[in-house]
Amino acid sequence: MHLLAFAVLAQEAAAKPETTNPILPATNEIIWGAISFTILFIVMAKLAWPAIKKGLDERAAKIRGGLDEAEQTRTEAQQILEEYKRQLADAKTESARIIEEARQAADRLRTDLRQQAETEVGELRQRAQEDINAQVERAMADLHAKVAELAIELAEKVVERNLDRDTNLALIESYINQVSSQRA
């Protein structure tokens, strides 16, 4: 109804002869332009605007979803970084513990090896001393036997007669024991 009244007014205004303004368009053009604009505006508002609004809303939702996903990814990355740092600290602690255990084991092994070596050296010394003592005793026994034989030979030469061998050995043994006891 408004449009019709407006159109009638526009025709009446056009019927009056007026001077035309070179800047302003003719009145009927303004009326038809307004009518066209209104119709186009209504069609656009009813048909195109919902599609445009839907597209804008979808784009905003997609951007919001991307931001949420980026925030979630950043949070996950932060958690992974914290977990990595914790594992790294645990690994450093564990490696320090293992190194300390290895050092203590090496110290124990060194101590055990030193004690074992000292024990073996002590045993070797004892065996060597026993071997020396045994050899000294054998040498002394051999020396006693040689001295006894030499003494018998000497006594035979001196006496020029052969005494009973058992008596001679008994005399020599007593003499050697007497000389040995005087030295000790």
mmCIF file of C-alpha atoms in Angstrom:
data_model
loop_
_atom_site.group_PDB
_atom_site.id
_atom_site.type_symbol
_atom_site.label_atom_id
_atom_site.label_comp_id
_atom_site.label_asym_id
_atom_site.label_seq_id
_atom_site.Cartn_x
_atom_site.Cartn_y
_atom_site.Cartn_z
ATOM 1 C CA MET A 1 0.000 0.000 0.000
ATOM 2 C CA HIS A 2 2.773 2.397 0.764
ATOM 3 C CA LEU A 3 4.376 1.671 -2.487
ATOM 4 C CA LEU A 4 1.312 2.504 -4.412
ATOM 5 C CA ALA A 5 0.843 5.810 -2.649
ATOM 6 C CA PHE A 6 4.429 6.602 -3.231
ATOM 7 C CA ALA A 7 4.086 5.799 -6.930
ATOM 8 C CA VAL A 8 1.046 8.097 -7.255
ATOM 9 C CA LEU A 9 2.875 10.939 -5.583
ATOM 10 C CA ALA A 10 5.797 10.374 -7.828
ATOM 11 C CA GLN A 11 3.589 10.669 -10.920
ATOM 12 C CA GLU A 12 1.981 13.846 -9.717
ATOM 13 C CA ALA A 13 5.363 15.311 -9.038
ATOM 14 C CA ALA A 14 6.469 14.297 -12.497
ATOM 15 C CA ALA A 15 3.443 15.951 -14.058
ATOM 16 C CA LYS A 16 4.457 19.337 -12.697
ATOM 17 C CA PRO A 17 6.960 20.945 -14.846
ATOM 18 C CA GLU A 18 9.963 21.822 -12.854
ATOM 19 C CA THR A 19 13.395 22.543 -13.764
ATOM 20 C CA THR A 20 15.547 19.509 -13.762
ATOM 21 C CA ASN A 21 18.566 19.314 -11.586
ATOM 22 C CA PRO A 22 21.581 17.964 -13.427
ATOM 23 C CA ILE A 23 22.938 16.280 -10.272
ATOM 24 C CA LEU A 24 19.762 14.617 -9.061
ATOM 25 C CA PRO A 25 18.146 11.939 -11.182
ATOM 26 C CA ALA A 26 14.594 12.245 -12.296
ATOM 27 C CA THR A 27 11.921 11.608 -9.709
ATOM 28 C CA ASN A 28 10.486 8.565 -11.455
ATOM 29 C CA GLU A 29 13.973 7.046 -11.538
ATOM 30 C CA ILE A 30 14.303 7.614 -7.797
ATOM 31 C CA ILE A 31 10.937 5.970 -7.217
ATOM 32 C CA TRP A 32 11.669 2.967 -9.427
ATOM 33 C CA GLY A 33 15.144 2.696 -7.915
ATOM 34 C CA ALA A 34 13.659 2.741 -4.404
ATOM 35 C CA ILE A 35 11.077 0.132 -5.351
ATOM 36 C CA SER A 36 13.735 -2.068 -6.947
ATOM 37 C CA PHE A 37 16.036 -1.617 -3.985
ATOM 38 C CA THR A 38 13.268 -2.525 -1.538
ATOM 39 C CA ILE A 39 12.278 -5.616 -3.506
ATOM 40 C CA LEU A 40 15.890 -6.663 -3.914
ATOM 41 C CA PHE A 41 16.536 -6.003 -0.222
ATOM 42 C CA ILE A 42 13.568 -8.132 0.822
ATOM 43 C CA VAL A 43 14.590 -10.984 -1.512
ATOM 44 C CA MET A 44 18.160 -10.787 -0.318
ATOM 45 C CA ALA A 45 17.083 -10.651 3.332
ATOM 46 C CA LYS A 46 14.818 -13.708 2.879
ATOM 47 C CA LEU A 47 16.957 -15.835 0.566
ATOM 48 C CA ALA A 48 20.590 -14.764 0.481
ATOM 49 C CA TRP A 49 21.102 -13.470 4.011
ATOM 50 C CA PRO A 50 20.399 -16.833 5.716
ATOM 51 C CA ALA A 51 22.847 -18.562 3.361
ATOM 52 C CA ILE A 52 25.460 -15.859 3.952
ATOM 53 C CA LYS A 53 24.835 -15.979 7.714
ATOM 54 C CA LYS A 54 25.044 -19.774 7.641
ATOM 55 C CA GLY A 55 28.350 -19.607 5.751
ATOM 56 C CA LEU A 56 29.730 -17.014 8.195
ATOM 57 C CA ASP A 57 28.571 -19.084 11.169
ATOM 58 C CA GLU A 58 30.149 -22.221 9.681
ATOM 59 C CA ARG A 59 33.373 -20.356 9.063
ATOM 60 C CA ALA A 60 33.341 -18.976 12.621
ATOM 61 C CA ALA A 61 32.655 -22.484 13.975
ATOM 62 C CA LYS A 62 35.481 -23.888 11.841
ATOM 63 C CA ILE A 63 37.850 -21.192 13.121
ATOM 64 C CA ARG A 64 36.676 -21.819 16.694
ATOM 65 C CA GLY A 65 37.167 -25.566 16.183
ATOM 66 C CA GLY A 66 40.650 -24.938 14.780
ATOM 67 C CA LEU A 67 41.504 -22.733 17.752
ATOM 68 C CA ASP A 68 40.159 -25.341 20.174
ATOM 69 C CA GLU A 69 42.111 -28.065 18.381
ATOM 70 C CA ALA A 70 45.246 -25.918 18.438
ATOM 71 C CA GLU A 71 44.763 -25.269 22.156
ATOM 72 C CA GLN A 72 44.218 -28.974 22.770
ATOM 73 C CA THR A 73 47.328 -29.808 20.722
ATOM 74 C CA ARG A 74 49.317 -27.182 22.627
ATOM 75 C CA THR A 75 48.098 -28.644 25.926
ATOM 76 C CA GLU A 76 49.019 -32.161 24.804
ATOM 77 C CA ALA A 77 52.420 -30.957 23.645
ATOM 78 C CA GLN A 78 52.946 -29.261 27.018
ATOM 79 C CA GLN A 79 51.997 -32.485 28.803
ATOM 80 C CA ILE A 80 54.330 -34.497 26.564
ATOM 81 C CA LEU A 81 57.112 -31.988 27.250
ATOM 82 C CA GLU A 82 56.529 -32.234 31.001
ATOM 83 C CA GLU A 83 56.473 -36.042 30.778
ATOM 84 C CA TYR A 84 59.687 -35.959 28.749
ATOM 85 C CA LYS A 85 61.330 -33.673 31.317
ATOM 86 C CA ARG A 86 60.191 -35.973 34.126
ATOM 87 C CA GLN A 87 61.504 -39.044 32.308
ATOM 88 C CA LEU A 88 64.767 -37.229 31.596
ATOM 89 C CA ALA A 89 65.120 -36.326 35.284
ATOM 90 C CA ASP A 90 64.304 -39.939 36.227
ATOM 91 C CA ALA A 91 66.867 -41.198 33.707
ATOM 92 C CA LYS A 92 69.506 -38.838 35.094
ATOM 93 C CA THR A 93 68.740 -39.989 38.635
ATOM 94 C CA GLU A 94 68.819 -43.630 37.555
ATOM 95 C CA SER A 95 72.101 -43.174 35.679
ATOM 96 C CA ALA A 96 73.651 -41.459 38.706
ATOM 97 C CA ARG A 97 72.471 -44.354 40.884
ATOM 98 C CA ILE A 98 73.865 -46.931 38.456
ATOM 99 C CA ILE A 99 77.179 -45.084 38.251
ATOM 100 C CA GLU A 100 77.374 -44.928 42.050
ATOM 101 C CA GLU A 101 76.557 -48.643 42.318
ATOM 102 C CA ALA A 102 79.209 -49.437 39.700
ATOM 103 C CA ARG A 103 81.760 -47.315 41.580
ATOM 104 C CA GLN A 104 80.927 -49.080 44.845
ATOM 105 C CA ALA A 105 81.097 -52.475 43.124
ATOM 106 C CA ALA A 106 84.479 -51.535 41.642
ATOM 107 C CA ASP A 107 85.696 -50.432 45.091
ATOM 108 C CA ARG A 108 84.481 -53.715 46.617
ATOM 109 C CA LEU A 109 86.084 -55.689 43.798
ATOM 110 C CA ARG A 110 89.358 -53.785 44.204
ATOM 111 C CA THR A 111 89.276 -54.396 47.969
ATOM 112 C CA ASP A 112 88.446 -58.081 47.470
ATOM 113 C CA LEU A 113 91.194 -58.479 44.874
ATOM 114 C CA ARG A 114 93.684 -56.705 47.142
ATOM 115 C CA GLN A 115 92.752 -58.956 50.069
ATOM 116 C CA GLN A 116 92.899 -62.016 47.842
ATOM 117 C CA ALA A 117 96.318 -60.950 46.536
ATOM 118 C CA GLU A 118 97.559 -60.314 50.075
ATOM 119 C CA THR A 119 96.253 -63.728 51.148
ATOM 120 C CA GLU A 120 97.924 -65.393 48.178
ATOM 121 C CA VAL A 121 101.177 -63.536 48.872
ATOM 122 C CA GLY A 122 100.992 -64.647 52.498
ATOM 123 C CA GLU A 123 100.365 -68.232 51.423
ATOM 124 C CA LEU A 124 103.210 -68.053 48.894
ATOM 125 C CA ARG A 125 105.540 -66.691 51.583
ATOM 126 C CA GLN A 126 104.485 -69.424 53.973
ATOM 127 C CA ARG A 127 105.001 -72.136 51.335
ATOM 128 C CA ALA A 128 108.321 -70.590 50.338
ATOM 129 C CA GLN A 129 109.376 -70.501 54.002
ATOM 130 C CA GLU A 130 108.260 -74.108 54.406
ATOM 131 C CA ASP A 131 110.171 -75.076 51.241
ATOM 132 C CA ILE A 132 113.239 -73.225 52.511
ATOM 133 C CA ASN A 133 112.985 -74.916 55.903
ATOM 134 C CA ALA A 134 112.545 -78.318 54.234
ATOM 135 C CA GLN A 135 115.531 -77.704 51.991
ATOM 136 C CA VAL A 136 117.593 -76.495 54.947
ATOM 137 C CA GLU A 137 116.653 -79.659 56.849
ATOM 138 C CA ARG A 138 117.545 -81.838 53.847
ATOM 139 C CA ALA A 139 120.793 -79.941 53.407
ATOM 140 C CA MET A 140 121.519 -80.356 57.101
ATOM 141 C CA ALA A 141 120.713 -84.063 56.891
ATOM 142 C CA ASP A 142 122.919 -84.401 53.807
ATOM 143 C CA LEU A 143 125.599 -82.409 55.567
ATOM 144 C CA HIS A 144 125.315 -84.636 58.648
ATOM 145 C CA ALA A 145 125.629 -87.719 56.455
ATOM 146 C CA LYS A 146 128.629 -86.285 54.594
ATOM 147 C CA VAL A 147 130.276 -85.134 57.797
ATOM 148 C CA ALA A 148 129.656 -88.564 59.303
ATOM 149 C CA GLU A 149 131.196 -90.307 56.330
ATOM 150 C CA LEU A 150 134.149 -87.919 56.294
ATOM 151 C CA ALA A 151 134.579 -88.313 60.005
ATOM 152 C CA ILE A 152 134.518 -92.098 59.678
ATOM 153 C CA GLU A 153 137.041 -92.005 56.884
ATOM 154 C CA LEU A 154 139.189 -89.609 58.848
ATOM 155 C CA ALA A 155 138.882 -91.694 61.977
ATOM 156 C CA GLU A 156 139.802 -94.825 60.034
ATOM 157 C CA LYS A 157 142.830 -93.147 58.689
ATOM 158 C CA VAL A 158 143.765 -91.833 62.078
ATOM 159 C CA VAL A 159 143.152 -95.009 63.931
ATOM 160 C CA GLU A 160 144.192 -97.196 61.059
ATOM 161 C CA ARG A 161 141.727 -99.697 61.943
ATOM 162 C CA ASN A 162 138.149 -100.083 61.160
ATOM 163 C CA LEU A 163 135.843 -99.609 64.086
ATOM 164 C CA ASP A 164 132.417 -101.015 64.128
ATOM 165 C CA ARG A 165 130.331 -98.956 61.704
ATOM 166 C CA ASP A 166 127.300 -98.628 63.996
ATOM 167 C CA THR A 167 129.468 -97.490 66.878
ATOM 168 C CA ASN A 168 131.207 -94.970 64.648
ATOM 169 C CA LEU A 169 127.901 -93.571 63.384
ATOM 170 C CA ALA A 170 126.550 -93.284 66.925
ATOM 171 C CA LEU A 171 129.702 -91.412 68.039
ATOM 172 C CA ILE A 172 129.538 -89.043 65.057
ATOM 173 C CA GLU A 173 125.831 -88.361 65.477
ATOM 174 C CA SER A 174 126.325 -87.485 69.134
ATOM 175 C CA TYR A 175 129.230 -85.204 68.222
ATOM 176 C CA ILE A 176 127.193 -83.424 65.476
ATOM 177 C CA ASN A 177 124.244 -82.990 67.802
ATOM 178 C CA GLN A 178 126.575 -81.611 70.446
ATOM 179 C CA VAL A 179 128.059 -79.113 67.959
ATOM 180 C CA SER A 180 124.560 -78.159 66.676
ATOM 181 C CA SER A 181 123.251 -77.543 70.176
ATOM 182 C CA GLN A 182 126.273 -75.337 70.982
ATOM 183 C CA ARG A 183 125.587 -73.146 67.891
ATOM 184 C CA ALA A 184 121.909 -72.671 68.677
#
